[in-house]
XYZ file of C-alpha atoms in Angstrom:
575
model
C -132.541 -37.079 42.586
C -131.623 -34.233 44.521
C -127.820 -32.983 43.858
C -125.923 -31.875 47.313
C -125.479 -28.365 47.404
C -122.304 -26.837 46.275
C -120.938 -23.170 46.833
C -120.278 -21.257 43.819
C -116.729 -21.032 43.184
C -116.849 -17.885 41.365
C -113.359 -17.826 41.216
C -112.608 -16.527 38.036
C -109.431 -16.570 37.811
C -110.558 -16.601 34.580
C -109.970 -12.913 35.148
C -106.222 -13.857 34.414
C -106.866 -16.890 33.265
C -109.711 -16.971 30.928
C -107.612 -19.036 28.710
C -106.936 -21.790 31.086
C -110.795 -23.022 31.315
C -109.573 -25.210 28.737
C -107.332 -26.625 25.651
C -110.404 -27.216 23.315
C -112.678 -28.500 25.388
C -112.847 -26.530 28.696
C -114.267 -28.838 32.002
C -115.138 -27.552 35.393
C -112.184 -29.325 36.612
C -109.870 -26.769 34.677
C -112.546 -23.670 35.062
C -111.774 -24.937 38.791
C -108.842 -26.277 40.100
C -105.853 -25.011 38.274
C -106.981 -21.436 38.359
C -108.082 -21.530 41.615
C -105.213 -23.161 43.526
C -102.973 -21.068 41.579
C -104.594 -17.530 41.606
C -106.563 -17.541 44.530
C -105.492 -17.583 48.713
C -107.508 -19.648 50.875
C -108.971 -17.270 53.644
C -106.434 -17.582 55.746
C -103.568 -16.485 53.386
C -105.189 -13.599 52.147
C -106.048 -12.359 55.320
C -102.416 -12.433 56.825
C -101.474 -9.336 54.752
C -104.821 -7.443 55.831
C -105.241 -4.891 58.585
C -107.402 -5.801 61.321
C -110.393 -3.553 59.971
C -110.925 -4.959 56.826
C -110.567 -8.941 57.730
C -113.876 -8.709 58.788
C -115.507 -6.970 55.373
C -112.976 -9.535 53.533
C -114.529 -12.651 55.158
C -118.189 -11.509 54.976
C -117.585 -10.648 51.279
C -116.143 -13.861 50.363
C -119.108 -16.049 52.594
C -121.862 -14.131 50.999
C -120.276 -14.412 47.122
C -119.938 -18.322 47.608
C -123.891 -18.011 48.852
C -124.464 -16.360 45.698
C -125.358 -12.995 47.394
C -123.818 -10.988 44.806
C -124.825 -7.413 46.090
C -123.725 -7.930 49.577
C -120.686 -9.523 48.310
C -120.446 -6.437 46.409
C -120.858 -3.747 48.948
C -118.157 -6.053 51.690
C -115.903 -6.392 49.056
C -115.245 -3.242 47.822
C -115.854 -1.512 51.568
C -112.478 -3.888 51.952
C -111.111 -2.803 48.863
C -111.590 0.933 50.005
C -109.433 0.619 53.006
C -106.597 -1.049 51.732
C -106.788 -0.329 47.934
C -103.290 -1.646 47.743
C -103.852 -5.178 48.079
C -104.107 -6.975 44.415
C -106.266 -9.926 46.265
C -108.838 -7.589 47.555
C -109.144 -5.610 43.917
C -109.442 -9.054 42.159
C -112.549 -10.185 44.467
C -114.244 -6.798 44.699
C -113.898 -6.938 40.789
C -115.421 -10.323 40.919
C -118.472 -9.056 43.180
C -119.301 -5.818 40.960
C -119.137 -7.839 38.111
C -121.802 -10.523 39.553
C -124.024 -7.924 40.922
C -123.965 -5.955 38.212
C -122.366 -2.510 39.654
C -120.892 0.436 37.965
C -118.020 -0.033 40.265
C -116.418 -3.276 38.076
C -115.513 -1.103 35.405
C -113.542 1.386 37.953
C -111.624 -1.511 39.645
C -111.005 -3.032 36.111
C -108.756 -0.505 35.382
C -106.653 -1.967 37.844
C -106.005 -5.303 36.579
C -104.510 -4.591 33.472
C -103.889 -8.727 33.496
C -106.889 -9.744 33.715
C -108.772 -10.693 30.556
C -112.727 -10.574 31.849
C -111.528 -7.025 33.133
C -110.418 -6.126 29.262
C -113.861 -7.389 28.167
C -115.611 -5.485 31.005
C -113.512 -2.393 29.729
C -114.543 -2.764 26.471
C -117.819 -2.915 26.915
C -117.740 0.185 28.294
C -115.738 1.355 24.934
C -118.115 0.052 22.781
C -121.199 1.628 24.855
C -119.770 4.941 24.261
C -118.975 4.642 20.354
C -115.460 4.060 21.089
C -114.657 0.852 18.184
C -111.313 1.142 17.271
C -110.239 0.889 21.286
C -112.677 -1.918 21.794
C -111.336 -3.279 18.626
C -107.863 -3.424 20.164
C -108.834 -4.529 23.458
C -110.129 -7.946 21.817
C -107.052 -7.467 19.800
C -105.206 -8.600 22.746
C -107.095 -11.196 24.012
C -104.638 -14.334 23.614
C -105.714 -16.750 20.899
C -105.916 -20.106 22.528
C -108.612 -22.527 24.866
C -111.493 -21.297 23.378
C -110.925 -17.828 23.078
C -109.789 -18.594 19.990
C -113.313 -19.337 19.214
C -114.206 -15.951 20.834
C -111.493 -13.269 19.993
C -112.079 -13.154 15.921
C -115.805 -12.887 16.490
C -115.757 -9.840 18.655
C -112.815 -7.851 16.712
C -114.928 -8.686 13.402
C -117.833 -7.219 14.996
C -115.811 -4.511 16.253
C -115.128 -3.687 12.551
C -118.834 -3.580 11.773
C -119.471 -1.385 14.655
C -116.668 0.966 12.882
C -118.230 0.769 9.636
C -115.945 -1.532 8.416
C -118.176 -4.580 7.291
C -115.724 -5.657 4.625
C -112.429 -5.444 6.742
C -115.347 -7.519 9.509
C -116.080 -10.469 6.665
C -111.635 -10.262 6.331
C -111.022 -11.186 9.501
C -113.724 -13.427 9.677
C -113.314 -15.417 6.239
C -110.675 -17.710 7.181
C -112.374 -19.028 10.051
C -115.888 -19.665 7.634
C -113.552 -22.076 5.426
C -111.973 -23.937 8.233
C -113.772 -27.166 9.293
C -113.697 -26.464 13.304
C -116.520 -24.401 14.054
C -117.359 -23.252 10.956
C -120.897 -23.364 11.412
C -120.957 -20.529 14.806
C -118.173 -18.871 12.060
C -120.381 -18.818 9.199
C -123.498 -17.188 11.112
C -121.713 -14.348 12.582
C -120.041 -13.573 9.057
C -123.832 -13.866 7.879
C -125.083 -11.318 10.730
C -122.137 -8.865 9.965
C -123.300 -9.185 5.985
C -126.556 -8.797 6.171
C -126.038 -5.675 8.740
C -123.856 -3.915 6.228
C -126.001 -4.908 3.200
C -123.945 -7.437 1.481
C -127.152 -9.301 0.739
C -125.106 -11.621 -1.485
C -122.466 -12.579 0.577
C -125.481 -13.107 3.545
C -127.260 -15.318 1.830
C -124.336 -17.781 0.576
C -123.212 -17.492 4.340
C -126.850 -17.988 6.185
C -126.854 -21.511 4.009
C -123.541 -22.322 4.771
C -124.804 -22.100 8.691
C -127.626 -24.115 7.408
C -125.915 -26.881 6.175
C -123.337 -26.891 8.756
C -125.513 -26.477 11.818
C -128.893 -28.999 10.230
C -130.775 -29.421 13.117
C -131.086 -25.417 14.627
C -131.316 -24.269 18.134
C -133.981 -21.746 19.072
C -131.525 -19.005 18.498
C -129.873 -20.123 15.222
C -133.638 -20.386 14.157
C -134.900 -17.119 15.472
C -132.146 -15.862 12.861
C -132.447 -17.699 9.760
C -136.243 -17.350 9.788
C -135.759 -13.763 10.194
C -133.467 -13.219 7.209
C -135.463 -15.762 5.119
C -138.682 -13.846 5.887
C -136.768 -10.685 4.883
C -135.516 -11.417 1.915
C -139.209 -12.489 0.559
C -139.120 -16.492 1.655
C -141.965 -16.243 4.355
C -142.737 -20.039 3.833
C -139.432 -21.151 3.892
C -139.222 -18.905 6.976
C -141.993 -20.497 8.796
C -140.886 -24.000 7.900
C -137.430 -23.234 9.890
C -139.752 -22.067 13.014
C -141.579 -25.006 12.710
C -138.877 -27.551 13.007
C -138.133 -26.599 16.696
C -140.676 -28.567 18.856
C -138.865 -31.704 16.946
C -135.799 -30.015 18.302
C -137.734 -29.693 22.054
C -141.195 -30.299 22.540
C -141.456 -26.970 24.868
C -140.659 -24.598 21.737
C -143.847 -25.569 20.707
C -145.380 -22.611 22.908
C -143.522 -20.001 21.157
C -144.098 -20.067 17.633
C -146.900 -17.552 17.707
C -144.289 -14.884 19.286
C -141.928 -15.856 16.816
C -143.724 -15.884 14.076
C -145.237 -12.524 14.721
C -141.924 -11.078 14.381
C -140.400 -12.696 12.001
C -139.346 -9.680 9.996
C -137.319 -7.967 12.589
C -133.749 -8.215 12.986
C -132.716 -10.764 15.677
C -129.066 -8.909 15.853
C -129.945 -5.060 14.978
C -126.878 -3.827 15.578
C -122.857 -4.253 16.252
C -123.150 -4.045 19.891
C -126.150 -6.554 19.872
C -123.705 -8.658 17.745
C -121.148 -8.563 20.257
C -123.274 -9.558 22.931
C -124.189 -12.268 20.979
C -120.895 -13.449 20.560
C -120.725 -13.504 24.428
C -123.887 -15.683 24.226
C -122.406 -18.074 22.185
C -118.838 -18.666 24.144
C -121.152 -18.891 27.127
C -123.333 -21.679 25.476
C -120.446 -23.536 24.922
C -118.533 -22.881 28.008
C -121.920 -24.392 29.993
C -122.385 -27.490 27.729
C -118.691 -28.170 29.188
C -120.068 -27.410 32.581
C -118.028 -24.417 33.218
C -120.863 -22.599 34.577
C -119.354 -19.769 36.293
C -117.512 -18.856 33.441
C -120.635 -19.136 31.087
C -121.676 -16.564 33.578
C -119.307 -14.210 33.028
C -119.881 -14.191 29.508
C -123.470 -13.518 29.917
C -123.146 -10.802 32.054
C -121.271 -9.309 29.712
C -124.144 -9.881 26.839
C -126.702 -8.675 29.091
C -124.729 -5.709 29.934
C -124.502 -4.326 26.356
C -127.857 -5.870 25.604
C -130.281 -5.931 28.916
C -133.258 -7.201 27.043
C -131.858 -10.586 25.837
C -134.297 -13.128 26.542
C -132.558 -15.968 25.266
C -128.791 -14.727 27.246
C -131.324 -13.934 30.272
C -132.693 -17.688 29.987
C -129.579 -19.540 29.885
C -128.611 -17.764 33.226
C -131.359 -18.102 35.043
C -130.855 -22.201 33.643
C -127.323 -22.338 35.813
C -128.375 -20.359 38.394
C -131.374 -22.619 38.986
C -129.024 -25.766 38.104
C -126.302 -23.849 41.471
C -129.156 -23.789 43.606
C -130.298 -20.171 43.630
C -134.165 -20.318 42.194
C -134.340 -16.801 43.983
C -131.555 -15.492 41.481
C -132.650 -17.411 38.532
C -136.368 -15.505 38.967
C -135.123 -12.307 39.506
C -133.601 -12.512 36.083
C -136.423 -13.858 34.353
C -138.758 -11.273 35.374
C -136.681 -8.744 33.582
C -137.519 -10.098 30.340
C -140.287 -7.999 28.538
C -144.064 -8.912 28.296
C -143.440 -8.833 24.598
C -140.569 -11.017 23.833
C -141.029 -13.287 20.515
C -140.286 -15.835 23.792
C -142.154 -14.691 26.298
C -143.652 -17.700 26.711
C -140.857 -20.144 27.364
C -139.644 -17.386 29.832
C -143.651 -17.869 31.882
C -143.231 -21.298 31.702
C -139.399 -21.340 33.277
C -140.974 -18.376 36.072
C -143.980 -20.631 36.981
C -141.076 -23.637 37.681
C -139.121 -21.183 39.818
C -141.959 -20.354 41.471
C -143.067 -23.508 42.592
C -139.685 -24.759 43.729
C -139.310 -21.830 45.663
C -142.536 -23.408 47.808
C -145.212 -21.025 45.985
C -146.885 -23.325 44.687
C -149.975 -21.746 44.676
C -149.450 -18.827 42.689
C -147.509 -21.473 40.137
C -150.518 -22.924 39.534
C -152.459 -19.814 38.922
C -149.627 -18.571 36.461
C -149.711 -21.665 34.620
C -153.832 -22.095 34.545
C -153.484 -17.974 32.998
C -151.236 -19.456 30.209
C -153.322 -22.262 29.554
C -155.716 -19.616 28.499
C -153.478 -17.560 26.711
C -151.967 -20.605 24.861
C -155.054 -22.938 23.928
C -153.017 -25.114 21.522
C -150.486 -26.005 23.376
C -150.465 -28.901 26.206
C -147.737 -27.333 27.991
C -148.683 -25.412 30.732
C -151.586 -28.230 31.590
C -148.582 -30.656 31.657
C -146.228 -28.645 34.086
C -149.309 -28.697 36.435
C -149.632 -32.207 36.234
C -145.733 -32.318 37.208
C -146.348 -30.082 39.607
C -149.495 -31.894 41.169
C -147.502 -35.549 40.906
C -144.679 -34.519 42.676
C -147.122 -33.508 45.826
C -148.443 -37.215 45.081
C -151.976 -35.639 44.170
C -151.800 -38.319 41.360
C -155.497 -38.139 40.620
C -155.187 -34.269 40.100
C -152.204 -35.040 38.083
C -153.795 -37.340 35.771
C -156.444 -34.802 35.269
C -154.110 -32.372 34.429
C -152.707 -34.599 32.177
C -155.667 -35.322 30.278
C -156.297 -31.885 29.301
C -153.020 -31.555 28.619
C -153.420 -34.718 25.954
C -156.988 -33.104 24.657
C -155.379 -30.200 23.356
C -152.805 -32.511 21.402
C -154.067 -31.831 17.550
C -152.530 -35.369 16.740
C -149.837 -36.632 19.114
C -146.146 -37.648 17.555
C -143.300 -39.345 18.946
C -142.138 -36.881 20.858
C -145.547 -36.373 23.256
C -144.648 -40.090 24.081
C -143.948 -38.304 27.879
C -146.928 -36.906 27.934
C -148.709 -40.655 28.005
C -145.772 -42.055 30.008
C -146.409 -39.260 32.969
C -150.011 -39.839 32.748
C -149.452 -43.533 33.197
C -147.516 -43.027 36.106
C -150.020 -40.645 38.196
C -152.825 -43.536 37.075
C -150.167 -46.508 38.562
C -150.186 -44.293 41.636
C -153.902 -43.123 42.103
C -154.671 -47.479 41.721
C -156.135 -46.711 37.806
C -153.570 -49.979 36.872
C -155.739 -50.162 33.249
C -155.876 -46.307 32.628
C -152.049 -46.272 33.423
C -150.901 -49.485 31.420
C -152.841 -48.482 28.313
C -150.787 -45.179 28.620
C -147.849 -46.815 28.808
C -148.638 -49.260 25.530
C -149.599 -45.602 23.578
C -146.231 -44.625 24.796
C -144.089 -47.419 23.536
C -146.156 -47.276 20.401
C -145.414 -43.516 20.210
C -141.672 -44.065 20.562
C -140.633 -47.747 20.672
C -137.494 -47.839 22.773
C -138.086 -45.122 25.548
C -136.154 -46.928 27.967
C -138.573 -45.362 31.187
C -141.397 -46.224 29.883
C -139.462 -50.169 29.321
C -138.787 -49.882 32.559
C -142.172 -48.502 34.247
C -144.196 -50.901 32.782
C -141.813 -54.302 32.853
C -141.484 -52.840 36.891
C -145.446 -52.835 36.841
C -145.520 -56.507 35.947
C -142.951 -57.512 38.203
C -144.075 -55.980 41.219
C -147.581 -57.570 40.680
C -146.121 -61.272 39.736
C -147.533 -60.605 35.953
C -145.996 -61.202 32.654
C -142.833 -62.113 34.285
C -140.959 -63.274 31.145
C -141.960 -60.255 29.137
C -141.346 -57.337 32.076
C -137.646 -59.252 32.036
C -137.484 -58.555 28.416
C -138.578 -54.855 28.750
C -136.640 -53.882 31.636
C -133.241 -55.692 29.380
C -133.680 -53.632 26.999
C -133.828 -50.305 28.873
C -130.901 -51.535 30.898
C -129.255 -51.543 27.509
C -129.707 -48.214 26.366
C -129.430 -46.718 30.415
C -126.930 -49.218 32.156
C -126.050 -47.024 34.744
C -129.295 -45.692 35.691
C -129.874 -47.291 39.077
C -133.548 -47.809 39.260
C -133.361 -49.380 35.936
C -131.009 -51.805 37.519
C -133.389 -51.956 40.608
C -136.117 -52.980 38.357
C -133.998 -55.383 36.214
C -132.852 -57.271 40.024
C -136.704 -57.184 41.514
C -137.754 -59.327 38.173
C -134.804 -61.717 38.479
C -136.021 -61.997 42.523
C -140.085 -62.420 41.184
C -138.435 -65.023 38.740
C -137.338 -66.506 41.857
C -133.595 -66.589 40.354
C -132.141 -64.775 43.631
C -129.099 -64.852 43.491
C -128.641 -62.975 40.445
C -131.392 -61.109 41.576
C -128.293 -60.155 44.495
C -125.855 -59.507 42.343
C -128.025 -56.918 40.245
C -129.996 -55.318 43.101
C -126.290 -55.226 45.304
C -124.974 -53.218 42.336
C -128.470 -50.730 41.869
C -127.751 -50.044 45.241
C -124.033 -48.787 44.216
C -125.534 -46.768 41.636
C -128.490 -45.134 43.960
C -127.281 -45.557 47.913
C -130.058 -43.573 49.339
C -133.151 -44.786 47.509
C -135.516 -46.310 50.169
C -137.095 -48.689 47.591
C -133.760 -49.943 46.251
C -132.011 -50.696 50.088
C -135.725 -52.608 50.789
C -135.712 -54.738 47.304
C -131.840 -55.860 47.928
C -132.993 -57.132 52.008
C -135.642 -58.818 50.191
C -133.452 -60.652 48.161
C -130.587 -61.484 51.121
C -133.583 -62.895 52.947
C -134.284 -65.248 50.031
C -130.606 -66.648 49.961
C -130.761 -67.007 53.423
C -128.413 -64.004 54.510
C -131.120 -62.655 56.923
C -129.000 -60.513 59.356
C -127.661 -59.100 55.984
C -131.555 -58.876 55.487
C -132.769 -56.729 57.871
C -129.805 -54.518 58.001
C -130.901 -53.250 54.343
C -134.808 -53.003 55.745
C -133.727 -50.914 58.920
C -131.552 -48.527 56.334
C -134.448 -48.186 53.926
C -136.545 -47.093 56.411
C -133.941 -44.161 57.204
C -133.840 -42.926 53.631
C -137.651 -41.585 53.649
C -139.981 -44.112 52.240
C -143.821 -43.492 51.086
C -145.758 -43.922 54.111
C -147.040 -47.303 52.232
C -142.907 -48.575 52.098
C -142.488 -47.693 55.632
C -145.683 -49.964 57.059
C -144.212 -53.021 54.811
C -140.621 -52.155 56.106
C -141.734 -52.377 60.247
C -143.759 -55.649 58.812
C -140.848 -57.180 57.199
C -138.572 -56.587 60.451
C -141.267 -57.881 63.036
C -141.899 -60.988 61.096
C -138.328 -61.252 60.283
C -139.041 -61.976 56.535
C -140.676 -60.054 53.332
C -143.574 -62.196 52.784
C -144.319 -63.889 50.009
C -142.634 -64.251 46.406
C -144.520 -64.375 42.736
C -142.479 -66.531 41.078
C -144.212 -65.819 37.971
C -144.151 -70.121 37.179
């Protein structure tokens, strides 16, 4: 379902109010609203106070910053900035623009908002680029500890310390947060890092299991790390078992184990100022799982500016850029990642998705038939050209796709259970009903209770006046795990009509249409089922709004056929 498009409130008032973007748990309502109705004018308030000549750089800044044009924002900005340097608002949103777009000119202005907490970050990351510790360690010093800084200020004054040659004093200040419950785990792998970098082997090792045990099921990154110090310190088995554990994790780590195992002996985190970045990296992490994006951000421009050839930090924007509607952005970004990343491939496999929604879809394909090649064990990049190819409704090239996707499975587990259920659907759709349903069955017999594939097939059934009593029974039980997923309750209100039972059939399908207004299939199903209670004005309002809300061409022939005979045809009432 496409989202509507939102402009980027890059308002980080963060900058003041870092803080703020939460208690514990930081939401985009308080990464949003409070700082930004507190902290920052509306247009027309911070433009009263401006001469004439710099409104116009002022109002072109802001417009192309909520666009997510970062350099012109930029250049406006601090053109505005320049001519009336006086002017706190204008300092605080030129800031905001360097920062973005990356410009040497953030670190100047940041000297001028000695409030602001992202410009004592930016400031000491330019401290800590030119050897200068002890005055980035009290920088972070003074970062206040509550919201989830607290999460954030021990970690970068303990690798402060380490930068400073102070690994002990570094494990100190870190200790106390390694034996408290909350966030121990994040705790317990930066004390590991800052160990093992100073050559407490010892301590590293009791503190890389602690992580272990704390944090069981790893993330790419945490794994990257504890494979690398296992394979160091002479556990290359154990090592490779920890890399091999991600595809259960996700499915499309599979494709970069050979990267990752190829380098398993160097250092993830070489050095203090790659540590700090990290530490950025993680805060931002956490700051988007609470869908604080623009603050995540901010924290990972920081990361990247210590450390420009982060892959994963470089990933994880170019995921919420992509997720704020700038593919353009999110590219850019990727293709600064090296050829020979330990990730490389995840990073191809993101670029060929940009590059397709960015209506290339061509060259996508091409990108992703070169990686097929490159990667001949792994079903992924045959499988994003079957998504590609199915959502241009080339199902019979999509189910091709598929299948050699599927041939280069060694032996398929529960999680390739998709790869069955999207081959399934491009057979459904290219008429292949036996092909697709067979799918489907290998699906459910991959993975039991995949509430889509419930759904998908019980729909199947219902649509064609089979299996009646049984589709019912699927489609319950995906409602039960999904009960807000609107086509799921679409699917659950079209058996209950094939049942003939239509006036629970309203109910259901009246409430799918709550959940999923402007699905064309949906408004159609719930006129079919006011026609069969007799509430046919009601009827063929639904019909004439489902053919507004861009059906298949097939939908939009029954549609015009179901308003010039004035009724849907006939039922399966499955008895």
């Amino acid at each position: 379902m496409q989202h509507a498009r939102t402009a980027r409130r890059f308002v980080l008032l963060a900058l003041t109010l870092l803080s703020a973007c939460a208690a514990s748990h930081p939401s985009s309502e308080t990464a949003t609203s409070d700082t930004a109705t507190s902290k920052t004018a509306t247009p027309k308030t911070a433009t009263e106070a401006m001469p004439n000549g710099v409104i116009g750089d002022y109002l072109a800044g802001r417009y192309a910053l909520s666009e997510g044009d970062s350099q012109t924002a930029a250049t406006d900005l601090l053109k505005a900035s320049a001519l009336n340097p006086g002017d706190p608002e204008l300092t605080l949103q030129a800031f905001i623009a360097a920062l973005q777009a990356d410009r040497p000119e953030a670190v100047k202005l940041a000297r001028r908002l000695p409030d602001s907490q992202v410009a004592e970050l930016v400031l000491a990351d330019a401290d800590i680029k030119a050897g200068r510790w002890q005055a980035a360690e009290s920088r972070f010093h003074g970062l206040p500890r509550q919201g989830l800084t607290q999460l954030l200020q021990p970690l970068l004054v303990a690798w402060a310390q380490q930068g400073d040659g102070r690994t002990d004093t570094a494990l100190s200040t870190l200790r106390p947060y390694v034996e408290n419950p909350r966030f121990r785990g994040i705790f317990a792998l930066h004390a590991a890092m800052i160990a093992d970098l100073g050559g407490r082997n010892a301590e590293a090792a009791k503190l890389y299991r602690a992580t272990q045990t704390e944090l069981a099921q790893p993330n790419l990154r945490m794994a990257q790390i504890l494979a690398s110090w296992e394979a160091r310190s002479g556990q290359p088995a154990e090592a490779q078992r920890i890399l091999a554990s991600l595809p259960g994790v996700s499915p499309e780590l599979a494709i970069a184990l050979p990267g990752l195992m190829a380098n398993l002996t160097k250092r993830p985190v070489p050095s203090a100022s790659d540590g700090i970045a990290e530490a950025y990296f993680t805060f931002a992490a956490l700051l988007q799982s609470q869908d604080a994006n623009d603050f995540a951000l901010v924290m990972l421009r920081l990361a990247l500016d210590l450390r420009p050839d982060f892959a994963a930090a470089r990933l994880l924007a170019a995921d919420i850029e992509q997720s704020e509607h700038h593919p353009e952005l999110a590219l850019r970004r990727l293709n600064e990642v090296p050829s020979t990343d330990p990730i490389i491939a995840i990073v191809q496999l993101r670029r060929a998705a940009l590059v397709d929604r960015l209506g290339r879809s061509d060259d996508a394909m091409r990108d992703l038939e070169r990686l097929a090649r490159q990667y001949p064990d792994s079903p992924l990049p045959d499988e994003q050209r079957g998504d590609i190819l199915r959502s241009k409704q080339r199902f019979p090239d999509a189910a091709a796709a598929y299948d050699r996707a599927i041939a280069r499975l060694d032996r398929p587990g529960p999680q390739d259970w998709v790869l069955f259920y999207d081959r399934g659907v491009a057979e459904e759709r290219s008429h292949a009903w036996p092909k697709a349903k067979a799918d489907f069955e290998h699906a459910l017999e991959l993975s039991p209770d995949q509430p889509y594939v419930l759904n998908y097939l019980g729909y199947s059934w219902a649509d064609m006046g089979r299996h009646l009593k049984e589709a019912r029974q699927m489609i319950e039980r995906a409602a039960e795990k999904l009960p807000n997923d609107g086509a799921i309750t679409d699917s659950l209100g079209w058996v209950m009509y094939r049942q003939g039972d239509a006036k629970e059939a309203v109910s259901t399908l009246e409430r799918a249409v709550e959940l999923e207004p402007e699905d064309s299939a949906i408004n159609a199903h719930l006129g079919d089922a006011y026609w069969a209670v007799g509430r046919k004005i009601e009827a063929q309002y639904q019909w004439r709004r489902a053919l507004t809300l861009n059906p298949t061409k097939d939908d939009a022939v029954k549609l015009e056929a179901k308003l010039n005979t004035g009724h849907p045809g006939a039922v399966a009432s499955g008895k």
